[in-house]
Tab-separated table of C-alpha atoms and ligand atoms in Angstrom:
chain	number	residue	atom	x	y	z
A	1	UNK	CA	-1.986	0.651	-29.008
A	2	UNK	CA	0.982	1.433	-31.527
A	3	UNK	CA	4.530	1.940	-30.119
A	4	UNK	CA	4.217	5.020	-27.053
A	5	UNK	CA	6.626	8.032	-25.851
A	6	UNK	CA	7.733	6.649	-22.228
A	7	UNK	CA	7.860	8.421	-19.327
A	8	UNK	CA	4.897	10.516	-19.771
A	9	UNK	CA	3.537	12.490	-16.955
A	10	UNK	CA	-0.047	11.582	-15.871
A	11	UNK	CA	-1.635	14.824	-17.287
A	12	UNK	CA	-0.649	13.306	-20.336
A	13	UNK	CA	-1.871	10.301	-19.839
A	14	UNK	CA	-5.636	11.097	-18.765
A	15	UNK	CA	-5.942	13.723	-21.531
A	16	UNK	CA	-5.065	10.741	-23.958
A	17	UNK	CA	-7.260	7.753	-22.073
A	18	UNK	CA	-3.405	6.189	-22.456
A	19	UNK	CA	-3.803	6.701	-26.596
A	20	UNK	CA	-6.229	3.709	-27.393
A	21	UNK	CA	-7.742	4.318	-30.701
A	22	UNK	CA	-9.722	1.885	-32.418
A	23	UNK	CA	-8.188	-0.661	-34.796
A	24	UNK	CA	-10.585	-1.302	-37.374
A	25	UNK	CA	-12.034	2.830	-38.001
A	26	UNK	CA	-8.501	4.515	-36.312
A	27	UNK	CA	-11.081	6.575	-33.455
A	28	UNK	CA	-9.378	8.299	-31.398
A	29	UNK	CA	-12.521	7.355	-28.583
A	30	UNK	CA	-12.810	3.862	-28.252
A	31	UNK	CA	-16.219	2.212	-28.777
A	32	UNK	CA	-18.023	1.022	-25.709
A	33	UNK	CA	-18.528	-2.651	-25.681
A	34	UNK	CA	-21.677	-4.040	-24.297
A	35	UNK	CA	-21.034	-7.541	-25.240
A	36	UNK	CA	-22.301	-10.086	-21.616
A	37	UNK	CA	-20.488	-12.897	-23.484
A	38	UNK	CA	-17.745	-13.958	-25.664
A	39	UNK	CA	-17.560	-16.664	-28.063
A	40	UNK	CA	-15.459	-19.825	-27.044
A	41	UNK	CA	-12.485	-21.407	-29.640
A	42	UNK	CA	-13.493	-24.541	-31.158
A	43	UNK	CA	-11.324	-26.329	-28.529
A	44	UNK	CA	-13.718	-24.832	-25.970
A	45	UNK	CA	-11.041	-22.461	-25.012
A	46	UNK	CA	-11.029	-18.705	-24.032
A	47	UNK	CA	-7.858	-17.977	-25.120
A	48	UNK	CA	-8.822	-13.901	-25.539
A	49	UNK	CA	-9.495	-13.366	-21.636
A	50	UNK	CA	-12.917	-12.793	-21.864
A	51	UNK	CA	-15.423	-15.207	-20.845
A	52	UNK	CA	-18.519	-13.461	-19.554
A	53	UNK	CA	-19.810	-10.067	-18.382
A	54	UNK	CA	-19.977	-9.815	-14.307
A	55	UNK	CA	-16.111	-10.619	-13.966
A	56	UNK	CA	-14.270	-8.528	-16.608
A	57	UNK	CA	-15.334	-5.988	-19.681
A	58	UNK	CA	-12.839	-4.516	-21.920
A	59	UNK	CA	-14.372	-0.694	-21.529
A	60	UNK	CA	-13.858	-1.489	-17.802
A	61	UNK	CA	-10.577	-2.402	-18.241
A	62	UNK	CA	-9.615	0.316	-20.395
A	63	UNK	CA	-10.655	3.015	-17.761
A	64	UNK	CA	-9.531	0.690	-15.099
A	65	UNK	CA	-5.681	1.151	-16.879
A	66	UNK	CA	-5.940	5.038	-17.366
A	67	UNK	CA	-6.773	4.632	-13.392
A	68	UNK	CA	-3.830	2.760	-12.330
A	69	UNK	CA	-1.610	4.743	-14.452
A	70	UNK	CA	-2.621	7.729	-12.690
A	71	UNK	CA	-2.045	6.321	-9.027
A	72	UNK	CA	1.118	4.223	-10.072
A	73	UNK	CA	-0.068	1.008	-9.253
A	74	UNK	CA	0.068	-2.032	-11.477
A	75	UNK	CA	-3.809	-2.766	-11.098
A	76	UNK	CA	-7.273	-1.166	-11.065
A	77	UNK	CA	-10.684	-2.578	-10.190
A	78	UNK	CA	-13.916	-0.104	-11.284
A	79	UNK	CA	-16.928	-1.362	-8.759
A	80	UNK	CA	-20.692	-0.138	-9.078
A	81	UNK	CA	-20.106	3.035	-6.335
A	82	UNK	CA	-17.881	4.372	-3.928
A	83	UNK	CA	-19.600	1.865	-1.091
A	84	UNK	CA	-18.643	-1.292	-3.471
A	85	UNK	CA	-15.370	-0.411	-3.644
A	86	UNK	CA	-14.943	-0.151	-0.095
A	87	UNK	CA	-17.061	-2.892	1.077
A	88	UNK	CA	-15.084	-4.859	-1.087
A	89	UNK	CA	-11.767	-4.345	0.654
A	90	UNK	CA	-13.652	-5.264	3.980
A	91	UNK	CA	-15.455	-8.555	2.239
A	92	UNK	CA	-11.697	-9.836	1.625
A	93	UNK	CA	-10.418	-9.720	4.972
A	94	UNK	CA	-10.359	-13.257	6.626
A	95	UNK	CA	-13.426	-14.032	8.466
A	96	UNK	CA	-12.992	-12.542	12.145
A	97	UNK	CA	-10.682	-9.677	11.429
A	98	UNK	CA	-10.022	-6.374	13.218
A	99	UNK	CA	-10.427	-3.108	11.397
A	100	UNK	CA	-8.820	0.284	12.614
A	101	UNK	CA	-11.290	3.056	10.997
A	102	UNK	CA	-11.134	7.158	11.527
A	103	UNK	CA	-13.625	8.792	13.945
A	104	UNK	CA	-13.708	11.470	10.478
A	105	UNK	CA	-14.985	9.532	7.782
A	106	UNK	CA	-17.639	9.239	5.237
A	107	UNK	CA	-20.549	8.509	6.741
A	108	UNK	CA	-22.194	5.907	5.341
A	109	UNK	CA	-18.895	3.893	5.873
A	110	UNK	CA	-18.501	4.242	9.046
A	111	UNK	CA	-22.282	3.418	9.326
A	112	UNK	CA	-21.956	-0.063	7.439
A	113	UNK	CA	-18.716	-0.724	9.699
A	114	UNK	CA	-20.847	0.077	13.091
A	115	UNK	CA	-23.919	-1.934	12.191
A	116	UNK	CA	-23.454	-3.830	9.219
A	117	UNK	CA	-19.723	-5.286	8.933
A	118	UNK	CA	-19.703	-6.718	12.422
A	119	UNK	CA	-23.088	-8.552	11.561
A	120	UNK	CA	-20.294	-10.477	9.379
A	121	UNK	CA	-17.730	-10.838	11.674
A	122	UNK	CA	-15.640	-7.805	11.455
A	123	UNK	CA	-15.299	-5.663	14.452
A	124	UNK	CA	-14.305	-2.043	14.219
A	125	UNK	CA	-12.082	0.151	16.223
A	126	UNK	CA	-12.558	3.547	15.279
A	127	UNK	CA	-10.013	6.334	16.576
A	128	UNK	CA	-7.950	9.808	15.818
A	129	UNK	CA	-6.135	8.749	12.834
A	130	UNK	CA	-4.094	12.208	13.140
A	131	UNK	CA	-2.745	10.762	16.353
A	132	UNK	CA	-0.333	8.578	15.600
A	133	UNK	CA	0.280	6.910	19.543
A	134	UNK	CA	-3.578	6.746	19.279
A	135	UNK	CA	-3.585	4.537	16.237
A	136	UNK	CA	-1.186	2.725	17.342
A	137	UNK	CA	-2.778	1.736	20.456
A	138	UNK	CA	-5.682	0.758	18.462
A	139	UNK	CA	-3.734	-1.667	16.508
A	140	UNK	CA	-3.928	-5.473	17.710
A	141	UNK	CA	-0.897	-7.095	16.241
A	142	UNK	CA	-2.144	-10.511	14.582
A	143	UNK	CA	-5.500	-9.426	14.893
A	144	UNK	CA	-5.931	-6.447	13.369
A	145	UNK	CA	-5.841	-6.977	9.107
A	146	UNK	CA	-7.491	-3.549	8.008
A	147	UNK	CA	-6.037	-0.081	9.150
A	148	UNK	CA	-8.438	2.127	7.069
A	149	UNK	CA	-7.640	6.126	6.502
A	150	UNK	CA	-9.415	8.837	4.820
A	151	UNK	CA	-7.293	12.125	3.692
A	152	UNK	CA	-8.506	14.746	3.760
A	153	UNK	CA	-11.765	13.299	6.054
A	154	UNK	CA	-14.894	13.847	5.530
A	155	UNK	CA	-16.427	16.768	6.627
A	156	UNK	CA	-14.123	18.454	8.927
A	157	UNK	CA	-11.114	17.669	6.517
A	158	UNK	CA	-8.722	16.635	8.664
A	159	UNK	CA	-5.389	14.962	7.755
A	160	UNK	CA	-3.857	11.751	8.380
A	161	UNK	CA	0.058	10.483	8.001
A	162	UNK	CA	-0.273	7.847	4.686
A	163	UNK	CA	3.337	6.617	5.505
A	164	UNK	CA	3.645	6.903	9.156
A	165	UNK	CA	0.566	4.817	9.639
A	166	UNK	CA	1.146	2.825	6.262
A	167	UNK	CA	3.992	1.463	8.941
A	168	UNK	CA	2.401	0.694	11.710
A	169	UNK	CA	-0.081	-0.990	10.019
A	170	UNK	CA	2.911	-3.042	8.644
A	171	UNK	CA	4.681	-3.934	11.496
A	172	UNK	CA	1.292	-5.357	12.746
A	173	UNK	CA	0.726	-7.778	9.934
A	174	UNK	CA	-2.008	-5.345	8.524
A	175	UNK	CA	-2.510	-3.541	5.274
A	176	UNK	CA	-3.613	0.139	4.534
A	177	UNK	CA	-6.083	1.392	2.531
A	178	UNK	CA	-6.809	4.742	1.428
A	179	UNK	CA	-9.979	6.431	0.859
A	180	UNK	CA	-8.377	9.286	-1.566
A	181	UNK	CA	-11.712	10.554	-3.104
A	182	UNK	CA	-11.149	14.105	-2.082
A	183	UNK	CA	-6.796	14.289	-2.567
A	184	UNK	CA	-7.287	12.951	-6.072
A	185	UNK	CA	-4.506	11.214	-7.406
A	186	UNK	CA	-3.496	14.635	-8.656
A	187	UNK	CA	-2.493	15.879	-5.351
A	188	UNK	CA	-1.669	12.922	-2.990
A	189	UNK	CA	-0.191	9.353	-4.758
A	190	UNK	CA	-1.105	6.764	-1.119
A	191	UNK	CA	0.505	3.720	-2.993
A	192	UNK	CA	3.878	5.831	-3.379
A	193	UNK	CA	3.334	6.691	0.449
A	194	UNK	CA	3.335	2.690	1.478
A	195	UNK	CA	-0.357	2.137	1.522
A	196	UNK	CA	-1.453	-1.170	-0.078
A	197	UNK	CA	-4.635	-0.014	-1.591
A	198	UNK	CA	-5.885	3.260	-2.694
A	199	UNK	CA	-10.101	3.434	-2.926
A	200	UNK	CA	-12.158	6.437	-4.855
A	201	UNK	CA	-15.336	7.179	-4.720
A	202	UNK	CA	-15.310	7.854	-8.544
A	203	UNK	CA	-18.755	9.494	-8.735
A	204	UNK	CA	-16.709	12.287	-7.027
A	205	UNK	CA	-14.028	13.889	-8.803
A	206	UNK	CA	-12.663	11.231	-11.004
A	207	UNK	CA	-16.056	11.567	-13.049
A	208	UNK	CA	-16.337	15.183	-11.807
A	209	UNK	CA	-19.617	15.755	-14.125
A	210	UNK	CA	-22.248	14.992	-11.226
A	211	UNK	CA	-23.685	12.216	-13.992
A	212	UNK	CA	-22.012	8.543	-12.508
A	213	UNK	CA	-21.979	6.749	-9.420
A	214	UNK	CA	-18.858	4.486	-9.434
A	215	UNK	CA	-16.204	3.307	-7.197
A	216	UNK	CA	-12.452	2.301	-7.699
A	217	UNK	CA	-9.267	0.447	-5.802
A	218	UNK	CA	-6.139	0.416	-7.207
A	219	UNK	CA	-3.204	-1.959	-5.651
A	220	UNK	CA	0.405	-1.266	-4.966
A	221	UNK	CA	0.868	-5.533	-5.652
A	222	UNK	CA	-0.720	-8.020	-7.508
A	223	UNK	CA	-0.838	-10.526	-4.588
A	224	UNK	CA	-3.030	-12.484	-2.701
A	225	UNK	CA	-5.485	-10.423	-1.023
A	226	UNK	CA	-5.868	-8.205	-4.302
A	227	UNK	CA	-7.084	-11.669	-5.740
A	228	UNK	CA	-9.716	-11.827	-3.210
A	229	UNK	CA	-10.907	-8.893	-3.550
A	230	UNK	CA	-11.296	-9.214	-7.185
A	231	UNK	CA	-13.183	-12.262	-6.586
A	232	UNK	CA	-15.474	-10.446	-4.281
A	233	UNK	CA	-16.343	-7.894	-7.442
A	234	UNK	CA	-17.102	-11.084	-9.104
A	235	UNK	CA	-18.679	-13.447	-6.980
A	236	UNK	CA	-21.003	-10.300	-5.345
A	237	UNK	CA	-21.665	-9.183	-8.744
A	238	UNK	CA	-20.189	-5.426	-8.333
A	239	UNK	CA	-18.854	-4.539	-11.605
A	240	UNK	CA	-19.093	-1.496	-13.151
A	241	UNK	CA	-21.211	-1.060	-15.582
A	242	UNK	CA	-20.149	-0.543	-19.118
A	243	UNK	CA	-21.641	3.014	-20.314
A	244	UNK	CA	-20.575	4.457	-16.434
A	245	UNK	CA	-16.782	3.159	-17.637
A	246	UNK	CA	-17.117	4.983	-20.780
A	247	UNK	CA	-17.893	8.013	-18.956
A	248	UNK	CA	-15.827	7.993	-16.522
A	249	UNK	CA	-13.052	7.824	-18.482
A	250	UNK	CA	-14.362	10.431	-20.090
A	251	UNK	CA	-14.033	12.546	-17.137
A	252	UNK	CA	-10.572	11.611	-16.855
A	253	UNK	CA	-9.255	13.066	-19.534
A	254	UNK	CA	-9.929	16.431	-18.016
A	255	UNK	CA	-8.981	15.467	-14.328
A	256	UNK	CA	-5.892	17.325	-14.030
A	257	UNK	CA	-7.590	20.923	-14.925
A	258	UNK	CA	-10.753	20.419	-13.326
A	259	UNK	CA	-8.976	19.606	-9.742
A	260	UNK	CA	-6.252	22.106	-10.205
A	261	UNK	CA	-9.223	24.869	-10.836
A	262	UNK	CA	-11.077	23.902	-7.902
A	263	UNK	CA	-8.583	23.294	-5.418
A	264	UNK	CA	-7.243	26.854	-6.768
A	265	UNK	CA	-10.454	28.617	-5.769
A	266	UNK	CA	-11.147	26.580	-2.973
A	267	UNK	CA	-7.836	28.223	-1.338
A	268	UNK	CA	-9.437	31.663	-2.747
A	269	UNK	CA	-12.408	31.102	-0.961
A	270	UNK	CA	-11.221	29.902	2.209
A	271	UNK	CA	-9.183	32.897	3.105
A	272	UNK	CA	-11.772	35.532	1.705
A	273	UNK	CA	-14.324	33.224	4.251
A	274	UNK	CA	-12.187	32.957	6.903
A	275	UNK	CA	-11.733	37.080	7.522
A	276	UNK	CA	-15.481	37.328	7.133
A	277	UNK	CA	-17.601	38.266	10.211
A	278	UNK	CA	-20.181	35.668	10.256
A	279	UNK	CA	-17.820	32.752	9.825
A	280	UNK	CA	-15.724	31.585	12.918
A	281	UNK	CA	-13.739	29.207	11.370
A	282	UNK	CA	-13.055	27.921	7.921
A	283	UNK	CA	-11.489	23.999	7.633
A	284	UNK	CA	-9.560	23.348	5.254
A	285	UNK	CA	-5.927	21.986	4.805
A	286	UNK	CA	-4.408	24.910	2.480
A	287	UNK	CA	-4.650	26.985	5.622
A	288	UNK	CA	-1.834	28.077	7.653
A	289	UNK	CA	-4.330	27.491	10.812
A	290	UNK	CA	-5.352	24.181	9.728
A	291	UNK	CA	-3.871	21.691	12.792
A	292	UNK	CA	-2.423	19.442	10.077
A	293	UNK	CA	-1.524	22.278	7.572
A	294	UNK	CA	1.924	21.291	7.809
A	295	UNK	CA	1.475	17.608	6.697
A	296	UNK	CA	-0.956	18.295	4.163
A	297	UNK	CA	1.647	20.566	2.558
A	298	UNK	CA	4.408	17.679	2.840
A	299	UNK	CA	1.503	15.007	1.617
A	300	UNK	CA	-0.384	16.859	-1.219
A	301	UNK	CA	1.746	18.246	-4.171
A	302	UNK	CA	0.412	20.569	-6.043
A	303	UNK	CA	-2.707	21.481	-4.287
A	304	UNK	CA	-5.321	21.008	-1.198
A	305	UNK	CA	-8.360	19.754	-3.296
A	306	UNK	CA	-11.599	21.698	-3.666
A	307	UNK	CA	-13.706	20.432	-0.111
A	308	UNK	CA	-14.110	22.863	3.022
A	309	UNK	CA	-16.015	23.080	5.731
A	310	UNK	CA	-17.622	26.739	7.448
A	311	UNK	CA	-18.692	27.387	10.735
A	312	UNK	CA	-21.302	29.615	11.207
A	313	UNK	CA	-20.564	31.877	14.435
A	314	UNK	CA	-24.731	32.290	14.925
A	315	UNK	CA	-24.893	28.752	14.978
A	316	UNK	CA	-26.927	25.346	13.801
A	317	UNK	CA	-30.523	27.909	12.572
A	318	UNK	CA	-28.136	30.352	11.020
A	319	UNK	CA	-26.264	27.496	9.128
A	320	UNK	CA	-29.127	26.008	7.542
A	321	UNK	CA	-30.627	29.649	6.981
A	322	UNK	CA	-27.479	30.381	5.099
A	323	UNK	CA	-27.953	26.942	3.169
A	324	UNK	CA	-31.668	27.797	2.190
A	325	UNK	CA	-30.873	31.284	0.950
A	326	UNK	CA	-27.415	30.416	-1.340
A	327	UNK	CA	-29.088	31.034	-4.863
A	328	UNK	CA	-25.640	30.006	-7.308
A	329	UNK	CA	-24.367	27.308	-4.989
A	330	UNK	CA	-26.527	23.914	-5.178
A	331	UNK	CA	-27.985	22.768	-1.981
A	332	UNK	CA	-27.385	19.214	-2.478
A	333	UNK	CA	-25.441	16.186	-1.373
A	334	UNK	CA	-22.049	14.908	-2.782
A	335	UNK	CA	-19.084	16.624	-3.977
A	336	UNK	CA	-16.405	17.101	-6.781
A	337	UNK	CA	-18.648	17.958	-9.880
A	338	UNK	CA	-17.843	21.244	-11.740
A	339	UNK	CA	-21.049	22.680	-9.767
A	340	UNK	CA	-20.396	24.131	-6.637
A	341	UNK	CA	-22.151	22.468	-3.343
A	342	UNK	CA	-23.556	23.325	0.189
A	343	UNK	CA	-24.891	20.980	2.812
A	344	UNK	CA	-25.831	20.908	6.371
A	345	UNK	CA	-24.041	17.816	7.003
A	346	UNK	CA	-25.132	17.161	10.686
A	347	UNK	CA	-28.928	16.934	9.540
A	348	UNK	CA	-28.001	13.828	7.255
A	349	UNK	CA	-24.912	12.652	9.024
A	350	UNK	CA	-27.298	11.782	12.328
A	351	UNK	CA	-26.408	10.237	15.834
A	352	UNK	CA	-22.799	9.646	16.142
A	353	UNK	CA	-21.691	12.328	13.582
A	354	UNK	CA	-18.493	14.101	14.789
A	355	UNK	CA	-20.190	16.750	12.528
A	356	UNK	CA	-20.532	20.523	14.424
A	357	UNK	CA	-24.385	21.608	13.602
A	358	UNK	CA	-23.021	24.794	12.910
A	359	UNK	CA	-20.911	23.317	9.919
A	360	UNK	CA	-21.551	23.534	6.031
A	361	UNK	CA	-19.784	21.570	3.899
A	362	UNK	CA	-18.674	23.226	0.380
A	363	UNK	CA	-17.884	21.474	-2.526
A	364	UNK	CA	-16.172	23.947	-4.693
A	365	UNK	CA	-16.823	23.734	-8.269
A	366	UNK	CA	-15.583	25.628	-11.440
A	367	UNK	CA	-17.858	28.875	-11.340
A	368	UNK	CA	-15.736	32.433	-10.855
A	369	UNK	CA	-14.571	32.465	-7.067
A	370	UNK	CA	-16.210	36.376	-7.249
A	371	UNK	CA	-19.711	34.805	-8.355
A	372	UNK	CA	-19.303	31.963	-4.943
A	373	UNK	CA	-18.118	34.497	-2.641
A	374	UNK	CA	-20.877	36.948	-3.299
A	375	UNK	CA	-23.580	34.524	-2.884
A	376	UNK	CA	-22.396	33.096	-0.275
A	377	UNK	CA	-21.245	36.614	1.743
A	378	UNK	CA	-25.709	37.818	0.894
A	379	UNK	CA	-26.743	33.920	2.121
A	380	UNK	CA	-24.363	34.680	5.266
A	381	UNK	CA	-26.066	38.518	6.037
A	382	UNK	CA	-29.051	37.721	5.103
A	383	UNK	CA	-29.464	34.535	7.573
A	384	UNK	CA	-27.418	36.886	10.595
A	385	UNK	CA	-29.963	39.777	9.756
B	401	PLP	C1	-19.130	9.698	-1.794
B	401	PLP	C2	-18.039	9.129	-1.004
B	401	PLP	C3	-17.959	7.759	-0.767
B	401	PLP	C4	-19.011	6.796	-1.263
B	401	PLP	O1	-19.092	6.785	-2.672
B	401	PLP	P1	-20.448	6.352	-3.421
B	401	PLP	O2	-20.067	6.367	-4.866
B	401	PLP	O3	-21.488	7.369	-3.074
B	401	PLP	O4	-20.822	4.999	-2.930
B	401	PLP	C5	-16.884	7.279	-0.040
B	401	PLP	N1	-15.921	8.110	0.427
B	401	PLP	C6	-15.959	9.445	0.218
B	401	PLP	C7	-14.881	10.303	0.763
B	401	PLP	C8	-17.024	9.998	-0.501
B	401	PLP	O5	-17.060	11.318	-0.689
């Protein structure tokens, strides 16, 4: 990189991948480097960083930078999904710890904490993370190393207090990690709130193309535990892979509009759904009538992200009619690609879902809000007809 403008603001920075350009051809993309292993100076040095592929690739690192830039934290880690990157975090807790996890979370998370984590020794307390006296109740002081949040959760979108519990994680000897898939860091910055580490599910709307699975942490220090848990990407083999990098930081470089769009006609929609007759209740945190409008407003700048959650007045058989007869929105899993999304979450979420059957989840993508609203409104009739 030649000399830069300081001071830029992250818009900047994403649309620019941070200005690399290639040295030898002056690209403004930079090539994608496949390379599993480096060649060793004749003193049997490394002396360029690079020794082999599973801990460290320079196309990793280069998306892993534009990352970190973008959540203002000194460090980035790119892991093979969403899960990885998560799993991770858990993998470098001391052997025996206590975790504090939301009731509303991503499903398969809170799945691998239930039945898998405690199978290697962590145990897993899982309460109303928008109740503050209720998390810190659940908080063991010396015991408890983990306070995990999600914001906005997964699927009823409810939000949580980054600093308030960032704290009381604190004052228990604990860190905090965010799940901040759906805020983006376009809307909500957790390592500026006091959280230690901020986690994406990347396939989401960091990649925003529907075309990577990927995960990502970023740290608010370079200390100890963020050591560990870069030897856990190492050691378990979790690395992402080179081409998804590439992509994903292709994806970046359009972050900024794509969210702004969505989270734009996301608000759109949610109002027009929530005066419609077939709908009793739309959830989502740009709402006045949201419970936690009023700290999503103070948390999120700029925006409430592109996720919401209906419920269908006729209930659970009208839901999934209105699913099966949506002919513009995709009936599919996952979220945060420019193509808009429905799902019946209860039918996947199973047993111990805090998931309403009457619920379906929208991901709101970058079609006209007229063309979502009108074929949703005809799925809607025709399922209450
Ligand atoms: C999708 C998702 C994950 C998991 O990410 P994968 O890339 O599918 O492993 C975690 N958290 C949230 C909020 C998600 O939406």
């Amino acid at each position: 990189m030649t000399a830069k403008p300081t001071g830029l603001q992250p818009r900047t920075l994403a649309a620019q991948a941070l200005g690399w350009e290639e040295a030898e051809t002056h690209a403004v993309v930079t090539p994608i480097h496949v390379a599993t292993t480096f060649i060793r100076d004749p003193d049997n040095q490394y002396r360029n960083g690079f020794v082999y592929g599973r801990p460290d690739n320079q196309t990793v690192r280069q998306c892993e930078a534009v990352l970190a830039a973008l959540e203002e934290g000194p460090e980035a880690l790119l892991l093979g999904s969403g899960m990885s990157a998560a799993t991770a975090v858990v993998m470098a807790l001391p052997a025996g710890a206590h975790i504090v996890a939301p009731t509303v979370m991503y499903w398969a998370l809170r799945n691998w904490l239930m039945n898998d984590a405690v199978t290697y020794g962590y145990t897993t307390t899982f309460v109303d993370t928008t109740d503050l006296a209720a998390v810190k109740a659940a908080v063991e002081p010396g015991k408890t190393k983990l306070v995990w949040l999600e914001t906005p959760s997964n699927p009823l979108w409810t939000v949580s207090d980054i600093a308030a519990i960032s704290d009381i994680a604190h004052a228990a000897g604990a860190i905090c990690a965010v799940d901040s898939t759906v805020a983006t860091p376009v809307f909500t910055r957790p390592l500026a709130l006091g959280a230690d580490i901020v986690m994406h599910a990347a396939t989401k709307y960091l990649n925003g193309h529907s075309d990577v699975v990927a995960g990502a942490l970023v740290t608010r220090e370079v200390n100890e535990f963020w050591a560990k848990v870069r030897r856990v990407r190492s050691m378990h083999g979790q690395i992402l892979g080179p081409f998804e990098a590439f992509l994903l930081m292709r994806g970046m470089r359009t972050l900024h509009v794509r969210v702004e769009a969505q989270a734009k006609a996301a608000l759109a929609l949610a109002e027009r759904l929530k005066a419609h007759a077939m709908v009793a209740d739309v959830l989502y945190p740009g709402l006045a009538s949201h419970p936690q409008h009023a700290l999503a407003a103070r948390q999120m700048h700029g925006g409430f992200g592109g996720m919401m959650s209906i419920r269908v007045k006729a209930g659970e058989r009208a839901a999934v009619s209105t699913a099966a007869r949506v002919e513009l929105w995709k009936r599919a899993t996952s979220l945060g690609g420019v193509e808009s999304l429905i799902e019946h979450r209860a039918s996947i979420e199973g047993a111990g879902s805090p998931c309403p059957t009457d619920l379906l989840r929208l991901s709101v993508g970058l079609e006209a809000v007229d063309d979502l609203y009108a074929d949703i409104d005809r799925a809607l009739r025709a399922a209450n007809a």
